[in-house]
Amino acid sequence: MRIEYDRDTCIGMFQCVDEWEAFEKNLDEGKADLAGAEETEDGVFVLEVPEDEEFEAEFAARVCPVDAIELYDDDGEQVV
């Protein structure tokens, strides 16, 4: 499972931070950071989700009010 985070879309509500510890508050920029993620495009960060954290990652994606977080299963199908 992988998560894609569009940081440019983020509006800094930090709801993802409350759901999954991989997301961290960046108060200087008013946006969340996805720890350990690789920037694949300008402002888009991708991270493989550890199996024991899939539930938390899914909730982080679901609570984002601007859909800046997408979650994909191992077959590449979008879950959230």
Coordinates of C-alpha atoms in Angstrom, one line a residue:
M1 CA 0.0 0.0 0.0
R2 CA 1.2 3.5 -0.8
I3 CA 0.1 7.0 0.1
E4 CA 0.4 10.0 -2.1
Y5 CA 0.3 13.4 -0.5
D6 CA -0.2 16.6 -2.5
R7 CA 1.4 19.2 -0.2
D8 CA 0.4 22.1 -2.4
T9 CA -3.3 21.2 -1.9
C10 CA -2.9 21.0 1.9
I11 CA -4.6 23.8 3.8
G12 CA -3.0 23.1 7.2
M13 CA -6.0 21.7 9.1
F14 CA -3.7 19.0 10.5
Q15 CA -6.4 16.4 10.8
C16 CA -4.1 13.9 9.2
V17 CA -1.6 14.5 12.0
D18 CA -4.1 13.4 14.5
E19 CA -4.7 10.1 12.7
W20 CA -1.3 9.0 11.7
E21 CA 2.1 9.7 13.2
A22 CA 3.8 9.8 9.8
F23 CA 2.2 13.2 9.2
E24 CA 3.8 16.0 11.2
K25 CA 2.8 19.7 11.7
N26 CA 5.0 22.2 9.9
L27 CA 3.7 25.4 11.6
D28 CA 6.3 27.6 9.8
E29 CA 4.7 26.7 6.4
G30 CA 1.2 26.0 7.7
K31 CA 1.1 22.6 6.1
A32 CA 1.7 19.0 7.1
D33 CA 4.9 17.1 6.3
L34 CA 4.9 13.3 5.4
A35 CA 8.0 12.0 7.2
G36 CA 10.2 9.7 5.1
A37 CA 8.3 10.4 1.9
E38 CA 10.0 10.9 -1.5
E39 CA 9.0 13.9 -3.6
T40 CA 8.0 12.3 -7.0
E41 CA 6.7 15.5 -8.6
D42 CA 6.7 19.1 -7.5
G43 CA 4.8 19.1 -4.2
V44 CA 3.7 15.5 -4.4
F45 CA 5.1 13.1 -1.9
V46 CA 4.9 9.3 -1.9
L47 CA 5.5 6.8 0.9
E48 CA 5.1 3.0 1.1
V49 CA 2.8 2.4 4.1
P50 CA 4.0 -0.3 6.6
E51 CA 1.5 -3.1 6.9
D52 CA 0.9 -2.4 10.6
E53 CA 0.0 1.2 9.9
E54 CA -2.4 0.8 7.0
F55 CA -5.5 1.5 9.2
E56 CA -4.0 4.8 10.4
A57 CA -2.9 5.8 6.9
E58 CA -6.5 5.2 5.6
F59 CA -8.0 7.3 8.3
A60 CA -5.5 10.1 7.6
A61 CA -6.5 10.1 3.9
R62 CA -10.2 10.0 4.8
V63 CA -10.2 13.0 7.2
C64 CA -8.4 15.4 4.8
P65 CA -10.9 18.1 4.1
V66 CA -9.4 18.9 0.7
D67 CA -8.5 15.4 -0.5
A68 CA -4.8 16.1 -0.6
I69 CA -4.1 12.5 0.4
E70 CA -4.7 9.5 -1.7
L71 CA -4.2 5.8 -0.7
Y72 CA -3.5 3.0 -3.2
D73 CA -3.5 -0.7 -2.6
D74 CA -0.7 -3.1 -3.8
D75 CA -2.4 -3.5 -7.2
G76 CA -2.4 0.3 -7.8
E77 CA -6.1 0.7 -7.2
Q78 CA -7.1 3.9 -5.3
V79 CA -8.6 3.0 -2.0
V80 CA -9.2 6.6 -0.7

